[in-house]
Coordinates of N, CA and C in Angstrom, one line a residue:
X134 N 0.9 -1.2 0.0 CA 0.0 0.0 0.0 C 0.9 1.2 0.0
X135 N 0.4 2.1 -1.1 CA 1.3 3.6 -0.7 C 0.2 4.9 -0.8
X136 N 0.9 5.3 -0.2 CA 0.2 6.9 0.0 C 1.4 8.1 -0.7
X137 N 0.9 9.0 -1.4 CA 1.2 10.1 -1.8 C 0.5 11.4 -0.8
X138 N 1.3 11.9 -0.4 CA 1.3 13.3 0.5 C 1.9 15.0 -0.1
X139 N 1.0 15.3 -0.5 CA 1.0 16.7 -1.2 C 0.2 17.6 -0.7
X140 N 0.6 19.0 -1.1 CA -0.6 19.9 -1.0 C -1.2 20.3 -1.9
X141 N -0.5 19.8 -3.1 CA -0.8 20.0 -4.6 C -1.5 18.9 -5.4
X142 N -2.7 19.0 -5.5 CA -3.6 17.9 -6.2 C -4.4 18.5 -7.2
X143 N -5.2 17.7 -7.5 CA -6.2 18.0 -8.4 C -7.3 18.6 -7.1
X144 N -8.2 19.5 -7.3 CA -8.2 20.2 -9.1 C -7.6 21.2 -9.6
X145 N -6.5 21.5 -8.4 CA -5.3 22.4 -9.2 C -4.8 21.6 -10.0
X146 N -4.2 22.4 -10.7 CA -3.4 22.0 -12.0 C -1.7 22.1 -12.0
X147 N -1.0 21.6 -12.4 CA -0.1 21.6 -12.6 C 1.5 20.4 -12.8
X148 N 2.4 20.7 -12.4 CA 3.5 19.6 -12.6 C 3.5 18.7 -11.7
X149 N 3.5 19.5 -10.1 CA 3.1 18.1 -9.3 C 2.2 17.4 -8.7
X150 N 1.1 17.8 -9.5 CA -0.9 17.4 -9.5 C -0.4 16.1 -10.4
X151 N -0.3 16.6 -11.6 CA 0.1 15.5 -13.2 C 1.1 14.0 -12.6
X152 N 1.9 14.7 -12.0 CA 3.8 13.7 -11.8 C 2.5 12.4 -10.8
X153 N 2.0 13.2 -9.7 CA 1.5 12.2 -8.7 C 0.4 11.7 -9.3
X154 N -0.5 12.4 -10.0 CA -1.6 11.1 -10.8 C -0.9 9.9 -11.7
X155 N -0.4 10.5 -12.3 CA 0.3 9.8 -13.1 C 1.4 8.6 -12.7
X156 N 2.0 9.0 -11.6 CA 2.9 8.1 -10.6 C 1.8 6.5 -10.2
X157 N 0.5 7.5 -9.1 CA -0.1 6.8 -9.1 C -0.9 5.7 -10.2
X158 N -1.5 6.2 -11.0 CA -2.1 5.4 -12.0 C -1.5 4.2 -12.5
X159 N 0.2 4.6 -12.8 CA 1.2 3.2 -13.1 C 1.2 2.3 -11.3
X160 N 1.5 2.7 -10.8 CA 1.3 2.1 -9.4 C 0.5 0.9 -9.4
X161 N -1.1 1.9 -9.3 CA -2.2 1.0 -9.6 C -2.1 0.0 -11.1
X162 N -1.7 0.2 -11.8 CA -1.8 -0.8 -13.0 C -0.6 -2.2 -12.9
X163 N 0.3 -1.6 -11.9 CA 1.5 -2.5 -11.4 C 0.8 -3.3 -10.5
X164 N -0.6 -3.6 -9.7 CA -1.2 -4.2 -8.7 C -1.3 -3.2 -7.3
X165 N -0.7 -2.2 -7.7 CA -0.4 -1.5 -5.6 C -1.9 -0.8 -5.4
X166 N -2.0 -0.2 -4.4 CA -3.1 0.1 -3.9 C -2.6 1.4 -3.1
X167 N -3.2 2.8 -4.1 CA -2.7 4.5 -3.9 C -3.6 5.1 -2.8
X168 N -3.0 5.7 -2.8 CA -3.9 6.5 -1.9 C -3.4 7.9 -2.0
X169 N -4.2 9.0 -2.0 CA -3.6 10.5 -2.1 C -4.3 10.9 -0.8
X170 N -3.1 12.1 -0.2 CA -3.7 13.1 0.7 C -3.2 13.9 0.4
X171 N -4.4 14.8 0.9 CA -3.9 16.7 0.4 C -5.0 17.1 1.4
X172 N -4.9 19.0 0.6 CA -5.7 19.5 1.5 C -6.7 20.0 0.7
X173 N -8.3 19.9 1.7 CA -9.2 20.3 1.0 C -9.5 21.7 0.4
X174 N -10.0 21.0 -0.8 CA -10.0 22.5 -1.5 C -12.0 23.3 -1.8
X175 N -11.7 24.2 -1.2 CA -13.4 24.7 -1.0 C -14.3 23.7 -0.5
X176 N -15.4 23.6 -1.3 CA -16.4 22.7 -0.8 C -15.4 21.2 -1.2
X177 N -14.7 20.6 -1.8 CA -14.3 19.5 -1.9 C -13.1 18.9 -0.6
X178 N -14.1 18.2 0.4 CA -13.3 17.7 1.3 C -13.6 16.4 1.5
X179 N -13.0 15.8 2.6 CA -13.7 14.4 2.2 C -12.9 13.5 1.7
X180 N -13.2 11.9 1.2 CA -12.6 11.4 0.6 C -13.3 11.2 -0.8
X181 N -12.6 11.2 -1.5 CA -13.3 10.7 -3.1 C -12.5 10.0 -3.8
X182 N -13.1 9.6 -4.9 CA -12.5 8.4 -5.9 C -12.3 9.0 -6.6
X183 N -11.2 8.8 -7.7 CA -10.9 8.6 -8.7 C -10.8 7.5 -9.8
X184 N -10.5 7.9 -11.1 CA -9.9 6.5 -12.1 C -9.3 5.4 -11.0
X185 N -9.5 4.4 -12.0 CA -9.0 3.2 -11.3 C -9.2 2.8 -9.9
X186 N -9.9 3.8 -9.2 CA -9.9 2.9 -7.5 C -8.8 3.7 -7.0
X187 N -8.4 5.1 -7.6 CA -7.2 6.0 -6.5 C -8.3 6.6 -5.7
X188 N -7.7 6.8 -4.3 CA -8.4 6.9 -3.5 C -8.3 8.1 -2.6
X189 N -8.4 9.2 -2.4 CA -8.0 10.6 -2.0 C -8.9 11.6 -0.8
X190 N -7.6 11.6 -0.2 CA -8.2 12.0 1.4 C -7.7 13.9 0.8
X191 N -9.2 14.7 1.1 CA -9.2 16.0 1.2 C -8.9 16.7 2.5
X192 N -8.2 16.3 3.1 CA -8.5 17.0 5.0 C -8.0 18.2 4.8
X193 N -9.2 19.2 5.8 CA -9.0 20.0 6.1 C -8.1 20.9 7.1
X194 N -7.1 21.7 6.5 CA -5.9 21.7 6.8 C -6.0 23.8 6.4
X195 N -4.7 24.4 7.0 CA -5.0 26.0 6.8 C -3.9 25.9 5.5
X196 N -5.1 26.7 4.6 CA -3.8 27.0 3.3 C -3.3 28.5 3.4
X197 N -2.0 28.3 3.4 CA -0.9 29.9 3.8 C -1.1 30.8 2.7
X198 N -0.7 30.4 1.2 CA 0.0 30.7 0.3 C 0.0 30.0 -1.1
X199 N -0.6 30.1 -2.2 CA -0.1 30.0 -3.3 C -0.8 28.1 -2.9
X200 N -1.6 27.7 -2.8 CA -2.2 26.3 -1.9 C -1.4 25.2 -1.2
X201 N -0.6 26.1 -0.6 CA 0.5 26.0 0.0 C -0.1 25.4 1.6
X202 N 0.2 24.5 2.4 CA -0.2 24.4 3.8 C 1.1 24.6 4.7
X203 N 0.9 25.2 6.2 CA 2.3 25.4 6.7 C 2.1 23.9 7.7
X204 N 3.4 23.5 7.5 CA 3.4 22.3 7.9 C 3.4 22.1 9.4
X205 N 2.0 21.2 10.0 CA 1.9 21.4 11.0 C 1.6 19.9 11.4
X206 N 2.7 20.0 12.3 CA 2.7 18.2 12.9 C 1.6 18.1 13.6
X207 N 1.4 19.1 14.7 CA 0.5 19.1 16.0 C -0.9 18.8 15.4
X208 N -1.4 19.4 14.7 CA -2.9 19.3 13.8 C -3.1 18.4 12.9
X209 N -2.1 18.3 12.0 CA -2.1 16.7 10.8 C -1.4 15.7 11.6
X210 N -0.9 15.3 12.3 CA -0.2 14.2 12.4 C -1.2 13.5 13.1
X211 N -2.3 13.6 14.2 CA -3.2 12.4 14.6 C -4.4 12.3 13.6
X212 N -4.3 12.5 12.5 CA -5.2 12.2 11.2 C -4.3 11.7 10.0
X213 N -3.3 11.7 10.2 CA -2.7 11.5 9.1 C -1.9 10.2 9.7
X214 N -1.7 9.8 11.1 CA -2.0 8.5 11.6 C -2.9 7.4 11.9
X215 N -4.1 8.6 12.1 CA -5.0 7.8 12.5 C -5.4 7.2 10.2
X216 N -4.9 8.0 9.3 CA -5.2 7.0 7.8 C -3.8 5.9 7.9
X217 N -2.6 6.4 7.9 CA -1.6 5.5 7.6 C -2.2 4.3 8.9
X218 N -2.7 3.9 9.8 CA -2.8 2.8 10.0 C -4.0 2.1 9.8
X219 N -4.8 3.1 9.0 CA -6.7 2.3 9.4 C -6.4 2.1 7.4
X220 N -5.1 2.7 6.6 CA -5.4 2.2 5.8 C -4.2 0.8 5.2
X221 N -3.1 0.9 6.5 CA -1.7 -0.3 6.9 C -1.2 0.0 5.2
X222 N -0.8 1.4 5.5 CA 0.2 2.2 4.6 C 1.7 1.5 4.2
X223 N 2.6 1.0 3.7 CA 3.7 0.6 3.4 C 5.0 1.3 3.1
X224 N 4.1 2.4 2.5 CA 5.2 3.4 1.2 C 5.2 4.6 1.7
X225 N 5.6 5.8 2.0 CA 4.7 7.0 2.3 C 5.8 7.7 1.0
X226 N 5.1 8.4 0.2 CA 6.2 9.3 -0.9 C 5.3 10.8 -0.7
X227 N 6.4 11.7 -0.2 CA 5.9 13.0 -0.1 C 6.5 14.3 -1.0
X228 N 5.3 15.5 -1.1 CA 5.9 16.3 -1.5 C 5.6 17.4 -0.7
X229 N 6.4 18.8 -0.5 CA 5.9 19.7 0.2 C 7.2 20.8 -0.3
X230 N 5.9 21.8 0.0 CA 6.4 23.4 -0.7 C 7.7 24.2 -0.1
X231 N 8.3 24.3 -0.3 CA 9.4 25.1 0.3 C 8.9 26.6 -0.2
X232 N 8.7 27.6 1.1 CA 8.3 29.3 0.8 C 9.4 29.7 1.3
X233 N 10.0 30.8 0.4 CA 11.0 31.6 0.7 C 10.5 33.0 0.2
X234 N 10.6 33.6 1.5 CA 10.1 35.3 1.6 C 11.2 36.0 1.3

């Protein structure tokens, strides 16, 4: 099982929305079983499906900047444990924004 951890998903657009669908999708077609988290965007929170059975956690999280989240252990980490084990995660591959003022 892997999970992908971004702040950058669909239905933003861009290089690393595309890299991780697309990462995922081969994954899933290899047999693995994906899983995305990000942060919710407007009314879209929640989990939802995608193609193939990818499976995407929207949690609600504070966006800083540019859909940027500031990375906050205290507030995501007992949700973001309580998925890695209710979903017995294997892989974790992450991305996150580096902001320089």
């Amino acid at each position: 099982m892997v999970i992908m951890v971004s702040d950058f998903f669909f239905p933003n657009m861009g290089g690393v929305e595309s890299h991780l669908y697309c990462l995922s999708q081969c994954l899933i077609k290899r047999g693995h079983k994906v899983i995305i988290i990000t942060h919710a965007y407007g009314k879209r929170a929640g989990v939802r499906y995608l193609s193939n059975g990818l499976k995407v956690y929207y949690v609600p999280t504070l966006v800083i900047s540019s859909q940027a989240t500031l990375p906050n252990l205290f507030g995501f980490f007992p949700l973001f444990r309580y998925i890695v084990l209710r979903e017995e995660i294997n892989i974790i591959h992450g991305h996150q924004v580096k902001l320089i003022y």
